[in-house]
Short mmCIF file of C-alpha atoms in Angstrom, two decimals:
data_model
loop_
_atom_site.label_atom_id
_atom_site.label_comp_id
_atom_site.label_asym_id
_atom_site.label_seq_id
_atom_site.Cartn_x
_atom_site.Cartn_y
_atom_site.Cartn_z
CA HIS A 1 111.42 79.01 -50.63
CA LEU A 2 108.42 81.03 -53.21
CA LYS A 3 106.20 83.53 -49.77
CA ARG A 4 104.12 85.48 -52.91
CA LEU A 5 102.93 83.94 -57.12
CA HIS A 6 100.21 86.56 -58.49
CA LEU A 7 98.96 84.35 -61.07
CA ALA A 8 97.52 86.32 -64.27
CA ASP A 9 97.30 88.43 -67.59
CA ASP A 10 96.87 91.64 -66.30
CA HIS A 11 95.55 94.64 -67.75
CA ASP A 12 93.85 95.97 -64.87
CA ASN A 13 90.58 94.72 -64.86
CA ALA A 14 90.16 94.68 -68.63
CA GLU A 15 89.57 91.26 -70.49
CA ILE A 16 89.95 89.74 -66.62
CA SER A 17 88.31 86.84 -68.70
CA TRP A 18 90.27 86.44 -71.65
CA CYS A 19 92.95 84.60 -69.29
CA GLU A 20 92.59 81.07 -68.12
CA ILE A 21 93.76 79.88 -64.61
CA GLY A 22 93.61 76.26 -65.27
CA ASN A 23 94.81 73.78 -62.91
CA LEU A 24 96.62 74.94 -59.39
CA GLY A 25 96.40 70.97 -57.90
CA ALA A 26 99.52 70.65 -58.35
CA VAL A 27 100.95 74.28 -56.89
CA TRP A 28 100.98 73.25 -52.87
CA ALA A 29 102.83 70.91 -52.81
CA LYS A 30 105.75 72.52 -54.14
CA LEU A 31 105.24 75.58 -52.53
CA PRO A 32 104.71 74.93 -48.36
CA ALA A 33 106.70 78.75 -47.87
CA LEU A 34 103.91 80.00 -49.98
CA GLU A 35 102.33 82.97 -47.59
CA TRP A 36 100.25 85.12 -50.43
CA LEU A 37 98.62 84.09 -53.33
CA ARG A 38 96.27 86.29 -56.34
CA VAL A 39 94.80 85.25 -59.51
CA ARG A 40 93.45 86.51 -61.85
CA GLY A 41 90.80 84.95 -64.85
CA VAL A 42 89.22 82.02 -65.25
CA GLY A 43 88.68 78.51 -65.93
CA VAL A 44 90.20 78.28 -62.33
CA SER A 45 90.68 74.82 -59.77
CA LEU A 46 92.39 75.08 -57.14
CA GLY A 47 93.07 71.15 -56.15
CA GLU A 48 93.19 69.79 -52.25
CA ILE A 49 94.67 72.97 -50.68
CA GLN A 50 97.74 72.75 -48.71
CA GLY A 51 98.68 76.10 -47.29
CA ASP A 52 100.29 76.17 -43.79
CA LYS A 53 101.51 79.14 -44.66
CA LEU A 54 98.78 81.06 -46.45
CA ARG A 55 98.42 84.85 -44.63
CA VAL A 56 96.59 86.03 -47.55
CA ILE A 57 94.13 84.63 -50.91
CA LYS A 58 93.14 86.79 -53.60
CA LEU A 59 90.93 85.05 -56.38
CA HIS A 60 90.15 88.07 -58.70
CA SER A 61 86.91 86.30 -62.08
CA GLY A 62 85.10 87.52 -63.86
CA GLY A 63 84.03 84.05 -63.51
CA LEU A 64 84.58 82.18 -61.44
CA PRO A 65 84.09 78.13 -61.31
CA ALA A 66 82.53 76.39 -57.79
CA GLU A 67 86.00 74.63 -57.33
CA PRO A 68 87.48 77.15 -56.10
CA SER A 69 84.91 77.59 -53.26
CA GLN A 70 84.29 74.04 -52.61
CA ARG A 71 88.38 73.82 -51.73
CA ILE A 72 88.79 76.85 -49.57
CA SER A 73 84.84 75.73 -47.75
CA ALA A 74 86.39 72.21 -47.05
CA ALA A 75 90.59 73.67 -46.28
CA THR A 76 92.09 73.98 -42.56
CA LEU A 77 94.01 77.49 -43.49
CA PRO A 78 95.50 77.38 -40.14
CA ALA A 79 97.41 81.35 -40.40
CA LEU A 80 95.09 82.94 -43.41
CA GLU A 81 93.71 86.58 -42.55
CA ASP A 82 92.51 87.05 -45.50
CA LEU A 83 90.37 86.06 -48.02
CA GLU A 84 89.56 88.25 -51.35
CA ILE A 85 86.29 86.20 -54.12
CA TRP A 86 85.22 88.21 -57.00
CA PHE A 87 82.26 85.78 -58.52
CA GLY A 88 81.91 87.13 -61.68
CA THR A 89 78.74 86.30 -63.65
CA ASP A 90 77.90 83.44 -65.64
CA ASN A 91 78.35 84.44 -68.92
CA TYR A 92 81.92 83.68 -68.14
CA GLY A 93 81.00 80.79 -66.25
CA ALA A 94 80.38 82.16 -62.40
CA ASN A 95 77.94 79.35 -61.17
CA THR A 96 79.00 79.15 -57.18
CA THR A 97 75.85 78.75 -54.36
CA ILE A 98 75.35 79.85 -51.65
CA GLU A 99 75.89 75.98 -50.47
CA ASP A 100 79.40 76.72 -51.68
CA LEU A 101 80.55 79.57 -49.33
CA ARG A 102 79.10 77.40 -47.05
CA GLY A 103 82.10 75.56 -45.19
CA ILE A 104 83.35 79.66 -45.18
CA LEU A 105 80.75 81.68 -44.14
CA GLY A 106 80.74 78.37 -40.84
CA GLY A 107 84.55 79.35 -40.34
CA GLN A 108 85.46 75.63 -40.35
CA GLY A 109 89.13 75.90 -40.29
CA LEU A 110 89.63 79.62 -40.08
CA PRO A 111 91.05 80.24 -36.68
CA LYS A 112 92.79 83.55 -37.29
CA LEU A 113 90.72 85.21 -40.92
CA LYS A 114 89.59 88.45 -39.90
CA ARG A 115 89.24 89.97 -44.16
CA LEU A 116 86.65 88.81 -46.53
CA GLY A 117 85.23 89.80 -49.00
CA LEU A 118 82.49 87.92 -51.17
CA MET A 119 82.06 89.99 -53.75
CA ASN A 120 81.29 90.79 -57.33
CA GLY A 121 78.75 88.67 -57.86
CA GLU A 122 75.33 87.79 -58.79
CA PHE A 123 73.93 86.25 -55.43
CA MET A 124 75.47 89.15 -53.73
CA ASP A 125 71.13 89.46 -52.00
CA GLU A 126 71.83 85.27 -50.17
CA ILE A 127 75.26 86.34 -49.24
CA ALA A 128 74.33 89.27 -47.47
CA ALA A 129 71.09 87.65 -45.66
CA ALA A 130 73.67 85.09 -45.45
CA VAL A 131 76.25 86.62 -43.40
CA VAL A 132 74.23 88.46 -40.51
CA THR A 133 74.15 85.26 -39.17
CA ALA A 134 77.20 83.67 -39.99
CA PRO A 135 79.96 82.43 -37.92
CA ILE A 136 82.70 84.01 -39.19
CA THR A 137 81.20 86.76 -39.26
CA ARG A 138 81.24 87.15 -35.18
CA GLN A 139 85.70 87.02 -35.87
CA LEU A 140 85.93 89.65 -38.39
CA GLU A 141 86.95 92.93 -38.36
CA THR A 142 86.67 93.74 -41.85
CA LEU A 143 83.38 92.34 -44.38
CA ASP A 144 83.40 93.52 -48.33
CA LEU A 145 80.16 92.69 -50.07
CA SER A 146 81.19 95.68 -52.93
CA MET A 147 81.13 94.93 -56.66
CA GLY A 148 78.28 92.69 -57.09
CA THR A 149 74.27 93.38 -57.82
CA MET A 150 73.27 93.67 -54.36
CA ARG A 151 69.49 95.70 -54.07
CA ALA A 152 67.17 96.20 -51.56
CA GLU A 153 66.88 93.47 -50.10
CA GLY A 154 69.66 92.68 -49.05
CA GLY A 155 71.07 95.64 -48.03
CA ARG A 156 67.94 95.63 -45.65
CA ALA A 157 69.69 91.71 -44.20
CA LEU A 158 71.94 93.56 -43.39
CA ILE A 159 69.98 96.50 -41.98
CA ALA A 160 68.00 93.63 -38.98
CA GLY A 161 70.43 92.43 -38.43
CA ALA A 162 72.91 95.46 -37.38
CA GLU A 163 73.83 94.22 -34.47
CA ARG A 164 75.86 91.24 -35.15
CA LEU A 165 77.98 93.51 -37.75
CA LYS A 166 78.52 96.41 -35.46
CA HIS A 167 81.66 94.56 -34.19
CA LEU A 168 83.31 95.77 -37.64
CA GLU A 169 85.55 98.28 -38.59
CA SER A 170 84.65 98.88 -41.68
CA LEU A 171 81.18 97.97 -43.95
CA GLU A 172 81.82 97.21 -47.60
CA VAL A 173 79.31 97.87 -49.99
CA GLY A 174 80.06 100.00 -52.58
CA GLN A 175 80.02 99.46 -55.73
CA ASN A 176 75.64 97.51 -56.35
CA PHE A 177 72.36 99.01 -56.64
CA ILE A 178 71.69 99.61 -53.17
CA PRO A 179 68.08 102.36 -53.86
CA SER A 180 69.31 105.99 -51.48
CA GLU A 181 67.15 104.94 -49.10
CA VAL A 182 68.41 101.88 -48.16
CA THR A 183 72.03 103.29 -47.83
CA ALA A 184 71.27 106.07 -46.27
CA GLU A 185 69.36 103.74 -42.91
CA LEU A 186 72.46 101.52 -43.76
CA ARG A 187 75.01 103.92 -43.10
CA ARG A 188 72.79 105.27 -39.90
CA VAL A 189 72.66 102.16 -38.33
CA LEU A 190 76.32 100.72 -39.94
CA PRO A 191 77.85 104.27 -39.91
CA GLN A 192 80.99 101.94 -40.48
CA SER A 193 79.30 101.49 -43.87
CA ARG A 194 81.26 101.89 -46.88
CA VAL A 195 78.21 102.57 -49.67
CA ARG A 196 79.50 105.43 -52.28
CA GLY A 197 79.08 104.14 -56.27
CA GLN A 198 75.78 102.79 -56.35
CA ASP A 199 74.90 101.82 -59.91
CA MET A 200 71.62 102.38 -61.08
CA PRO A 201 70.10 99.13 -63.59
CA GLU A 202 69.86 98.78 -67.31
CA GLU A 203 66.94 98.78 -69.34
CA TRP A 204 66.19 97.10 -72.40
CA SER A 205 63.54 96.25 -74.64
CA GLY A 206 61.19 96.53 -71.38
CA GLU A 207 63.73 93.98 -68.93
CA VAL A 208 65.69 95.19 -66.65
CA TYR A 209 69.37 94.41 -65.73
CA TYR A 210 71.93 94.51 -62.81
CA TYR A 211 75.54 92.70 -63.81
CA VAL A 212 78.23 92.74 -61.83
CA SER A 213 81.58 95.31 -62.10
CA VAL A 214 83.95 92.91 -62.93
CA ALA A 215 83.33 90.58 -66.05
CA GLU A 216 84.52 90.55 -69.06
#
């Protein structure tokens, strides 16, 4: 009869990538009443999801492999309202690509989704460009693209697609690397945008580095 499950070695966001979660494939048949799932760690595998009653899935990782996104993309989740994925960095095993998100972005199997968080990733510019025309975006109330490495390119993609995003109640792009002139324009065309906390890249030995908010 379990409805809520939280798996983590929880120290806020510190040492998130020290917690190896493993394969959850056997969980689904054992927990048919599950409505809320939160997982924090690395080495996450979901297996074939069976979740007719799932309303919330939150996958928080400093290095999420592609399999969980692929499994959610292929699943039918008729009750899911809130989906949040933190991708992390390839230094800790993240290898999700935009192709792995096509099912999610296409809205297959997600008829009730209202909040989508695609966050803490190294390919946020690609995600920003994709969500503008994604079928799932039309049904969303909240879109969270924060905590990653989005730069001017991603911000400008959102600006160019403002007409398709104006129905959103909230668009979160904080804790990225978007220049101030782009965030100012984004707030002008989409006043519901939240842009606080933009970071500056670090430079070492002539190389410029952009980093996700939560990694190790």
